[in-house]
mmCIF file of C-alpha atoms in Angstrom:
data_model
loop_
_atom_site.group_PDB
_atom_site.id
_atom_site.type_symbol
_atom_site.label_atom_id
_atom_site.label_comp_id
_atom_site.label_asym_id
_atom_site.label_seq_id
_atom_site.Cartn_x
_atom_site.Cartn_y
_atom_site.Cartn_z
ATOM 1 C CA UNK K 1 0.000 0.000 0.000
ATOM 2 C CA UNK K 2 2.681 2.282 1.057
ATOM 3 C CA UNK K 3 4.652 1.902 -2.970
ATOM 4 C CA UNK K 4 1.018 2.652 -4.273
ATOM 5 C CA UNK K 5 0.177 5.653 -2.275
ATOM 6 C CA UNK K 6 4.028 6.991 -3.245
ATOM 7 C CA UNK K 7 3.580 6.884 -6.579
ATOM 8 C CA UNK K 8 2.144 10.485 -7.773
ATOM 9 C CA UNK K 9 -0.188 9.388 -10.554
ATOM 10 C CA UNK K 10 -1.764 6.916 -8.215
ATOM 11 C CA UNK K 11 -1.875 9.543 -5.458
ATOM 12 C CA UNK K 12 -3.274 11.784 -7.429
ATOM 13 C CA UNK K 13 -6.203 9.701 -8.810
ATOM 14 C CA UNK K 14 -6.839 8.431 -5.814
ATOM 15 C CA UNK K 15 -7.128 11.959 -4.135
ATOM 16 C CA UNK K 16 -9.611 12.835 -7.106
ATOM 17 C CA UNK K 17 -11.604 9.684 -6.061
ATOM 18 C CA UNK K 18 -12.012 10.790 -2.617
ATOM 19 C CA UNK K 19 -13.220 14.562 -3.850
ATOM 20 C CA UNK K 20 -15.910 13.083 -6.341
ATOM 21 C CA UNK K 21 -17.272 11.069 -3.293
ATOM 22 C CA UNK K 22 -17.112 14.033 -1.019
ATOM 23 C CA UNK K 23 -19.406 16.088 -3.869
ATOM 24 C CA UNK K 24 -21.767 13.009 -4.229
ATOM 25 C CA UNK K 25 -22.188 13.783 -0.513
ATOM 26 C CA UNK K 26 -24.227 16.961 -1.410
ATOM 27 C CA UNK K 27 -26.978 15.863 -3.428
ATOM 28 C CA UNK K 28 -27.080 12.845 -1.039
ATOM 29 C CA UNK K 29 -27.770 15.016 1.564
ATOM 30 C CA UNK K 30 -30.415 17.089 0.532
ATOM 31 C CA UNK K 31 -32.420 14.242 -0.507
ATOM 32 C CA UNK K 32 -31.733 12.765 3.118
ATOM 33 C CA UNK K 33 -33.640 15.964 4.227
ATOM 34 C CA UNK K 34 -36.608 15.573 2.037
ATOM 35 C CA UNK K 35 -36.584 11.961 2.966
ATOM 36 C CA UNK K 36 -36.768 12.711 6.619
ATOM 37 C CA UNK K 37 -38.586 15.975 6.700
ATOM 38 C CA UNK K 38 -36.176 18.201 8.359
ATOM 39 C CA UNK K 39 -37.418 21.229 8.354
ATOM 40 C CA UNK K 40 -35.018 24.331 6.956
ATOM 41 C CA UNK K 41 -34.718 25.365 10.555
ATOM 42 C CA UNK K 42 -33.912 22.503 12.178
ATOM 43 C CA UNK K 43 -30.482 22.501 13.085
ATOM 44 C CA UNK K 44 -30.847 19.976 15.798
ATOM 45 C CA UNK K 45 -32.192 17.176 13.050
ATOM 46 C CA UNK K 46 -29.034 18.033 10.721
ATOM 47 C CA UNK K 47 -26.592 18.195 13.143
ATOM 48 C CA UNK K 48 -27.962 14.299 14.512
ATOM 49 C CA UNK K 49 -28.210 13.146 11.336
ATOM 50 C CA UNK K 50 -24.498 13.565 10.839
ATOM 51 C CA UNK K 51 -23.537 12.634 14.147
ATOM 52 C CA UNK K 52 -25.372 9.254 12.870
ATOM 53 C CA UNK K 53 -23.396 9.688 9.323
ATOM 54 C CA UNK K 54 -20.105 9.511 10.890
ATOM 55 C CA UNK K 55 -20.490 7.151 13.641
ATOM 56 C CA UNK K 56 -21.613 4.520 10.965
ATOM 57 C CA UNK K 57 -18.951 5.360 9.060
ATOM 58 C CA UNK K 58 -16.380 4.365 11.785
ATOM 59 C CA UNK K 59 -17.866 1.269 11.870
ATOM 60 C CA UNK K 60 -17.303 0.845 8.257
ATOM 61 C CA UNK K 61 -13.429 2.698 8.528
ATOM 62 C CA UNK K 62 -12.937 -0.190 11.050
ATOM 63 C CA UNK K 63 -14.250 -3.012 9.117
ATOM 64 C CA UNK K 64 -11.731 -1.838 6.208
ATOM 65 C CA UNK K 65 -9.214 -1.985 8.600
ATOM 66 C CA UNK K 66 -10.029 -5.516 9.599
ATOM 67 C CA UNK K 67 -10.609 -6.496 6.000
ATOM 68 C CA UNK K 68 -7.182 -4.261 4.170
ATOM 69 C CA UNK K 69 -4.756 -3.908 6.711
ATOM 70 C CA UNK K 70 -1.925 -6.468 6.784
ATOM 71 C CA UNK K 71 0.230 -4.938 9.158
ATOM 72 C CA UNK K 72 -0.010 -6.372 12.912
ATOM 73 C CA UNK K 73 -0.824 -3.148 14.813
ATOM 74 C CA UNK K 74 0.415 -2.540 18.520
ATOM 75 C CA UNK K 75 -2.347 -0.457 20.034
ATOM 76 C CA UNK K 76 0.384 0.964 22.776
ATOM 77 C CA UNK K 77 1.836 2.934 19.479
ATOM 78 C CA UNK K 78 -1.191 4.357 18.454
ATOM 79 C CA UNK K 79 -0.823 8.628 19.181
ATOM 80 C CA UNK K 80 -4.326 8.722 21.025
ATOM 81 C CA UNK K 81 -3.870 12.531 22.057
ATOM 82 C CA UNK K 82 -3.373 13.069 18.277
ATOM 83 C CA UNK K 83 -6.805 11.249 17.158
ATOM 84 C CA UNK K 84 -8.125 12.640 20.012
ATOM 85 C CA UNK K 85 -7.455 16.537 18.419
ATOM 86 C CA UNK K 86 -8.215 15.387 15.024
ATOM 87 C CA UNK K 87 -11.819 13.519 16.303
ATOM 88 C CA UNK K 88 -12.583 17.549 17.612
ATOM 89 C CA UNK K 89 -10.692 19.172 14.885
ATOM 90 C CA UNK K 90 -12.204 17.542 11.559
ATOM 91 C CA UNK K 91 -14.901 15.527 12.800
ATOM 92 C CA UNK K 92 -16.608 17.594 15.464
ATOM 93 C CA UNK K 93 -16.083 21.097 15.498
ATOM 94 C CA UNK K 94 -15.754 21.103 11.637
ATOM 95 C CA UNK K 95 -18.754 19.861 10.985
ATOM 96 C CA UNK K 96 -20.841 21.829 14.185
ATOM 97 C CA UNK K 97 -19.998 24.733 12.600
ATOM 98 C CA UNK K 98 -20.499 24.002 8.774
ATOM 99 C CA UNK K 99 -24.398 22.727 9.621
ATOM 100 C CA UNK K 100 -25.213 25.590 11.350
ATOM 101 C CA UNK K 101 -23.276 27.994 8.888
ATOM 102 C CA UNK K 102 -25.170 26.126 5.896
ATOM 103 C CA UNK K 103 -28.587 27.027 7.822
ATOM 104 C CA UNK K 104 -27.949 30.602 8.177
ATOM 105 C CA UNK K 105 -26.802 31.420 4.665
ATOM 106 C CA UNK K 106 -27.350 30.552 0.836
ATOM 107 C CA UNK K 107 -25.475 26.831 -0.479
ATOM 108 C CA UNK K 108 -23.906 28.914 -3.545
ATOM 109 C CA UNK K 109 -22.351 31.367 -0.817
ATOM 110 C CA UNK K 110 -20.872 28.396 1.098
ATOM 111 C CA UNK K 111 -19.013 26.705 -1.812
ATOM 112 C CA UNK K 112 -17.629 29.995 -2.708
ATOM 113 C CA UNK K 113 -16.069 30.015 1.032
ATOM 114 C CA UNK K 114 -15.415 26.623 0.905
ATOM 115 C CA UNK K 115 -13.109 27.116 -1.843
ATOM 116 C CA UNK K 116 -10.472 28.905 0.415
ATOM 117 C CA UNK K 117 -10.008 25.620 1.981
ATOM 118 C CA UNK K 118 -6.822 25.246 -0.517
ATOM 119 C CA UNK K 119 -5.041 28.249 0.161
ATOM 120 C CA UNK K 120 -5.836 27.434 4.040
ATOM 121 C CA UNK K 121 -3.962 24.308 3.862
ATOM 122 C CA UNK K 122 -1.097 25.897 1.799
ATOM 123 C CA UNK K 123 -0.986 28.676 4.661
ATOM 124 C CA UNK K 124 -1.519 26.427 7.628
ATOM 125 C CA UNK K 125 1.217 23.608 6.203
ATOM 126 C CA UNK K 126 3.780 26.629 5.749
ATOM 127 C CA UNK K 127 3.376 27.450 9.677
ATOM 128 C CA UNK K 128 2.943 24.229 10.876
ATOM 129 C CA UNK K 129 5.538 22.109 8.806
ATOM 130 C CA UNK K 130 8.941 22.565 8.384
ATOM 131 C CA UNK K 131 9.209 20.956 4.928
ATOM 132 C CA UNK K 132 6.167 22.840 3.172
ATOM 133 C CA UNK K 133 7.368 26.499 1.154
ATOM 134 C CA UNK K 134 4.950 28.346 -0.495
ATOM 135 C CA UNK K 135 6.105 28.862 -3.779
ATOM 136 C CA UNK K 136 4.704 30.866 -6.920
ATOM 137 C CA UNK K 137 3.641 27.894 -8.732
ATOM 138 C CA UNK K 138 1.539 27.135 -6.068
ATOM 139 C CA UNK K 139 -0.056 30.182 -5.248
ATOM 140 C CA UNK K 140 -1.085 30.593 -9.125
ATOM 141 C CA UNK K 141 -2.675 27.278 -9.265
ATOM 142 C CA UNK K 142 -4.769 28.095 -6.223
ATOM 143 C CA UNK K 143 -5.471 31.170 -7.760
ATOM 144 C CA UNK K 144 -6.326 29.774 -10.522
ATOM 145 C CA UNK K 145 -8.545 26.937 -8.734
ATOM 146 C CA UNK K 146 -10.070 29.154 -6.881
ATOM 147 C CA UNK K 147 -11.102 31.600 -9.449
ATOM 148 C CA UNK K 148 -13.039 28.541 -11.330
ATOM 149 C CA UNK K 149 -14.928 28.087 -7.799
ATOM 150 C CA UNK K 150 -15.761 31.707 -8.074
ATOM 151 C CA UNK K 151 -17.038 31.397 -11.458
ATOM 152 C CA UNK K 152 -19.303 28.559 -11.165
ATOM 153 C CA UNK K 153 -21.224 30.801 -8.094
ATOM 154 C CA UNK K 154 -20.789 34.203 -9.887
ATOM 155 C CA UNK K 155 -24.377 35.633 -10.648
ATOM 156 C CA UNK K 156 -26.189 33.280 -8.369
ATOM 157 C CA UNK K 157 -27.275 34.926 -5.467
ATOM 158 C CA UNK K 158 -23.767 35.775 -4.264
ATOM 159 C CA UNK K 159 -23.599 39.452 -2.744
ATOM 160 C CA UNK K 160 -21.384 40.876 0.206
ATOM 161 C CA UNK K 161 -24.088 40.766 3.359
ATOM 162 C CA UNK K 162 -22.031 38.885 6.007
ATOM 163 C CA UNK K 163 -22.966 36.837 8.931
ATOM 164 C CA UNK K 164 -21.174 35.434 11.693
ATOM 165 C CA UNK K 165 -23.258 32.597 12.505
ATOM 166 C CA UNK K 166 -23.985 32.323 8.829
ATOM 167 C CA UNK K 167 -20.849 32.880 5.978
ATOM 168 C CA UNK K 168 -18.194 33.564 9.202
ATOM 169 C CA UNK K 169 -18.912 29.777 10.911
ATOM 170 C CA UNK K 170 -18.886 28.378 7.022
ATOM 171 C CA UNK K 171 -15.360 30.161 7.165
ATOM 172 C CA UNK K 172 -14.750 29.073 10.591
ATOM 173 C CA UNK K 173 -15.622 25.254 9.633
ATOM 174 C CA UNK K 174 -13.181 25.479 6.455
ATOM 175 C CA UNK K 175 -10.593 26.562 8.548
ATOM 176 C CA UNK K 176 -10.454 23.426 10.922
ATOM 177 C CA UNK K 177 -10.941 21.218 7.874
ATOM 178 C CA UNK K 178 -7.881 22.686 6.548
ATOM 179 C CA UNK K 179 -6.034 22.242 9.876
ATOM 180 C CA UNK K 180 -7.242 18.872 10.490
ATOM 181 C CA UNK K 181 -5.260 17.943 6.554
ATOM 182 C CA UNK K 182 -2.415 19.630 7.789
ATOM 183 C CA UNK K 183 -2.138 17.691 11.065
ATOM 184 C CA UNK K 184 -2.629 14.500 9.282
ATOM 185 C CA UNK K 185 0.140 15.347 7.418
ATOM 186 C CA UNK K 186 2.631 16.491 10.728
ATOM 187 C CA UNK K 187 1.439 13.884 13.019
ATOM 188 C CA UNK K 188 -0.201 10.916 10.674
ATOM 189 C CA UNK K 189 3.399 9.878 9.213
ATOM 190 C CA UNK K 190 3.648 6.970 11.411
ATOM 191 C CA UNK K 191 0.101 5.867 12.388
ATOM 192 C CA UNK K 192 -1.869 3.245 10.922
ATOM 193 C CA UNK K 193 -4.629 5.444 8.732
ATOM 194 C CA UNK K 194 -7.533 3.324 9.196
ATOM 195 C CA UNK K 195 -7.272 3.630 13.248
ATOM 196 C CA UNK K 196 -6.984 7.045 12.921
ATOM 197 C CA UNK K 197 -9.801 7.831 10.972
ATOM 198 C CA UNK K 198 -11.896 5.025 12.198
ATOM 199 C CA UNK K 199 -12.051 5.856 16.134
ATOM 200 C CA UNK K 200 -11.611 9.952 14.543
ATOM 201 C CA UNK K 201 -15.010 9.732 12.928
ATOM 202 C CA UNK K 202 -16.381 7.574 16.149
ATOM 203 C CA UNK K 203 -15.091 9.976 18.464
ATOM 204 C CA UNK K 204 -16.222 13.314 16.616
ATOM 205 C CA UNK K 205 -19.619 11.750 15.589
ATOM 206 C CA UNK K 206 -20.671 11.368 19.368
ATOM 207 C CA UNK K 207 -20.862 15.296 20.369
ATOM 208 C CA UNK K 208 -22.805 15.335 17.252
ATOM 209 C CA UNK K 209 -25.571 13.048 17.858
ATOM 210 C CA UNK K 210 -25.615 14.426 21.376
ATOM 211 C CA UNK K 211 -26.034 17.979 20.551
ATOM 212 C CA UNK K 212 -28.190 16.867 17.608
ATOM 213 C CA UNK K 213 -30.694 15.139 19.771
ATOM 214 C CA UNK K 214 -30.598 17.195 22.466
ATOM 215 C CA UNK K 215 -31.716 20.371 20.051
ATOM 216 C CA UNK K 216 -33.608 18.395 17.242
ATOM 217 C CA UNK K 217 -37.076 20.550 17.000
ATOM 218 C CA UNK K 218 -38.846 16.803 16.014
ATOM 219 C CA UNK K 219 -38.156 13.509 15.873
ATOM 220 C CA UNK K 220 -36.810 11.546 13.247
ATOM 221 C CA UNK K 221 -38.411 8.019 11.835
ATOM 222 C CA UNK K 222 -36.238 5.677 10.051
ATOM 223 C CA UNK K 223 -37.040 3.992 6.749
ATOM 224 C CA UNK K 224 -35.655 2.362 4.289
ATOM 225 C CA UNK K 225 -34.863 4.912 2.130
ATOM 226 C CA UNK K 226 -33.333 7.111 4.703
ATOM 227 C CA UNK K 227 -31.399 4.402 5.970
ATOM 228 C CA UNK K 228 -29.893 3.355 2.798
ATOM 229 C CA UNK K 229 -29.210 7.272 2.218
ATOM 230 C CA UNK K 230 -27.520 7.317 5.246
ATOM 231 C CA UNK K 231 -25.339 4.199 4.648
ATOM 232 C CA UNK K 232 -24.010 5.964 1.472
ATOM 233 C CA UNK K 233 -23.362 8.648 3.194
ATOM 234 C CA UNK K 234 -20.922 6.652 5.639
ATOM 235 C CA UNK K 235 -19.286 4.944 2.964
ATOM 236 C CA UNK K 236 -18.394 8.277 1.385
ATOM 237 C CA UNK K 237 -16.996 9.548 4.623
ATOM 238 C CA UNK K 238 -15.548 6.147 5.395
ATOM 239 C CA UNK K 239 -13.753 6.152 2.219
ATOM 240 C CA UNK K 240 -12.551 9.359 1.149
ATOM 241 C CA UNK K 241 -11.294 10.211 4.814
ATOM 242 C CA UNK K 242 -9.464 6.933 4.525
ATOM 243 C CA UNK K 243 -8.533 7.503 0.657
ATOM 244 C CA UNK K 244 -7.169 11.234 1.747
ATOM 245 C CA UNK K 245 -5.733 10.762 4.922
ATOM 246 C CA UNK K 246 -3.554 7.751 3.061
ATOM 247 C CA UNK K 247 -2.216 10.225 0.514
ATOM 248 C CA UNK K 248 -1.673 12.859 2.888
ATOM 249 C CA UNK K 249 0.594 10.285 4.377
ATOM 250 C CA UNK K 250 3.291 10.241 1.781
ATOM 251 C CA UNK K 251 2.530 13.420 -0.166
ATOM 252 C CA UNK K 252 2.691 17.215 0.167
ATOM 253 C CA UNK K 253 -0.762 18.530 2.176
ATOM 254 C CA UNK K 254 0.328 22.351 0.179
ATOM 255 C CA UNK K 255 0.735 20.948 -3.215
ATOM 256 C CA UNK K 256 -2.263 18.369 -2.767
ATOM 257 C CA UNK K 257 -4.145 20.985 -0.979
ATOM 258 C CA UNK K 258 -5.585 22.058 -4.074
ATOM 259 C CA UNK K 259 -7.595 19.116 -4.947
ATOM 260 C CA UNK K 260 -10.122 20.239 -2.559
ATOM 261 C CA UNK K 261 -11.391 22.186 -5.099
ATOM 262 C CA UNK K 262 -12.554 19.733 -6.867
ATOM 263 C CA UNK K 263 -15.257 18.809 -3.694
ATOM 264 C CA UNK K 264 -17.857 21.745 -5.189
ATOM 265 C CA UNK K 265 -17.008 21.048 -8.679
ATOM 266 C CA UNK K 266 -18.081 17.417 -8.884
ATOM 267 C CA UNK K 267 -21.070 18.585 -6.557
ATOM 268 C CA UNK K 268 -22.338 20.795 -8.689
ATOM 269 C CA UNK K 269 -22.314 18.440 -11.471
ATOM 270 C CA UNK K 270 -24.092 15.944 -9.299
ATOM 271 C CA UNK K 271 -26.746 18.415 -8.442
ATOM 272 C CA UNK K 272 -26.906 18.368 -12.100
ATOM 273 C CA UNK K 273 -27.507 15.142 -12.889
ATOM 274 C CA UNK K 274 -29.357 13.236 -9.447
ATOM 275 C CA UNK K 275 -31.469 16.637 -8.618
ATOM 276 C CA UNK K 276 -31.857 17.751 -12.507
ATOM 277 C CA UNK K 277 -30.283 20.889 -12.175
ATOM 278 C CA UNK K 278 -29.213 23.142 -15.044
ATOM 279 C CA UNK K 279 -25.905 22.771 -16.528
ATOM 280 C CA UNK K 280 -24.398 26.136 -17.625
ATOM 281 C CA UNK K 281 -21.421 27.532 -19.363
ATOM 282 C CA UNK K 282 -20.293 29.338 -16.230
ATOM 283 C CA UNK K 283 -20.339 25.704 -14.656
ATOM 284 C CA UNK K 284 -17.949 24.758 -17.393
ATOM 285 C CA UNK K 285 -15.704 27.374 -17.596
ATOM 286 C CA UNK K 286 -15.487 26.839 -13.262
ATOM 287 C CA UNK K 287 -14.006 23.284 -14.689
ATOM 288 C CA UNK K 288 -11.716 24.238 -17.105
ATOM 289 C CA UNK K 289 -9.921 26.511 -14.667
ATOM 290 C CA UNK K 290 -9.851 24.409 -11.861
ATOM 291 C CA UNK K 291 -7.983 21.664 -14.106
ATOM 292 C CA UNK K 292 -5.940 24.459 -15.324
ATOM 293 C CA UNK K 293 -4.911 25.145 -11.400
ATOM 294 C CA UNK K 294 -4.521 21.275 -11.128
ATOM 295 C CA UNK K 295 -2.184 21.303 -14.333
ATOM 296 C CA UNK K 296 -0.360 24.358 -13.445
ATOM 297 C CA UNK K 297 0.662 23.050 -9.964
ATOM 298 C CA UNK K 298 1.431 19.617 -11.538
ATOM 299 C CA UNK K 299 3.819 20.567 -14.140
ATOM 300 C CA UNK K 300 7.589 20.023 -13.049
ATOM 301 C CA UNK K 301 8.788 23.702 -14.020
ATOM 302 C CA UNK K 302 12.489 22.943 -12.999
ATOM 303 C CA UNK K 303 12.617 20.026 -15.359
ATOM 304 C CA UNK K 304 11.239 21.475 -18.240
ATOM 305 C CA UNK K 305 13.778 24.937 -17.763
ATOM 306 C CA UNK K 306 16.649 21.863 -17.987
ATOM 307 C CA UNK K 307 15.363 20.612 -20.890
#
């Protein structure tokens, strides 16, 4: 596993794997709302409904660690202060913030903060590890990236009326997504990835579902539908935290910061084809610069001058 995860193409690929699942998350939830009923105001209902999401997909993170992981693991070298931090980092306050954010401003607003996730990570990984430089190439593919985020949302409700419980927590949630990559990266080197993100989701989810329930303005009933709904949505957690946090192992978090980006891309074209939304030319151009950004931070520069 560790050759495959070294090799940049596969690393790469597999980061873009764990991004499309991330945007499938976002039709996926909306439709668990209508499925359930949750009201637009009901913060308590989304919040428990996550909690739910990510303790299930512990369970799952587990089972692939039971099922893929061939190494014989010695619990006494697990970093438990470290998942810990992480579990209230990425899992917990991360998402606390983002669901009540998401309730107190518009979807197309949120992406458009979202998108600063990249430089985040580039700025957090320069302060926080020794080996990360920010470096021009970088900073034009995020700007780059970013601008293709910017695109897709121009002209669709996006204005300049702030909130702090509404576009500052969305800000406030990126930023502890962006610091829980980076500590993967400083602290994850030597721990087994499936622990970490298995008892990290566990952990997190259960201030969740106790805030959730605790606040939840009615009660939800489980069906089949919903439950299935919310099994996807574990295995997309389960996955692409275990898919990410693996290449965050043995890559850059700055240079593979900026695949991020690619989280509201592929959810937009989701919401385009599961929720029949309408595809536009600003959606496409949004693409074409984000792979630009990808392209531009890909391309060895030094090797090409020696050429």
């Amino acid at each position: 596993m560790e050759k495959i995860f070294k090799n940049k193409k596969y690393a790469i690929a597999f980061s873009l794997l764990a991004m499309f699942l991330w945007g499938s998350a976002i039709p996926m939830i909306k439709t668990t709302y209508e499925v359930f009923s949750v009201a637009g105001d009901d913060v308590g209902s989304k919040i428990y409904l996550a909690g739910i999401r990510f303790f299930m997909a512990g369970l799952m993170t587990y089972g692939y660690y039971l099922i893929f992981n061939r190494e014989k693991l010695d619990f006494s070298k697990v970093n438990k202060l470290f998942i810990i931090k992480l579990a209230l980092v990425q899992t917990t306050i991360q998402y606390l913030f983002y669901y009540i954010g998401l309730s107190n401003t518009l979807g197309v607003k949120a992406s458009v903060i979202q998108a600063s996730n990249a430089f985040i990570i580039v700025i957090l990984a320069r302060l926080l590890l020794e080996d990360e430089l920010i470096t021009r190439q970088k900073l034009l593919s995020l700007l780059v990236g970013t601008l293709g985020i910017l695109v897709v949302n121009m002209g669709q409700g996006t204005d300049f009326n702030l909130s702090l419980t509404g576009e500052g927590f969305i800000l406030i949630a990126t930023t502890f997504g962006a610091l829980g990559t980076v500590l993967l990266r400083k602290y994850g080197g030597d721990q087994n990835s499936f622990i970490v993100i298995s008892f990290q989701l566990l952990l997190g989810s259960i201030p969740l579902i106790v805030v959730g329930f605790l606040t939840a303005k009615t009660g939800l009933i489980m069906n089949l539908k919903g439950f299935m709904l919310l099994l996807y949505g574990a295995f997309v957690s389960a996955t692409a935290f275990t898919l990410w946090s693996l290449v965050l192992k043995y890559q850059s978090a700055g240079e593979f910061g900026i695949y991020k980006l690619f989280i509201p891309i592929f959810g937009s074209i989701l919401s385009v084809l599961i929720l029949g939304e309408r595809f536009t030319i600003r959606l496409l151009l949004g693409l074409v610069l984000v792979l630009l950004g990808s392209l531009i931070l890909n391309i060895d520069l030094e090797g090409a001058r020696k050429k």
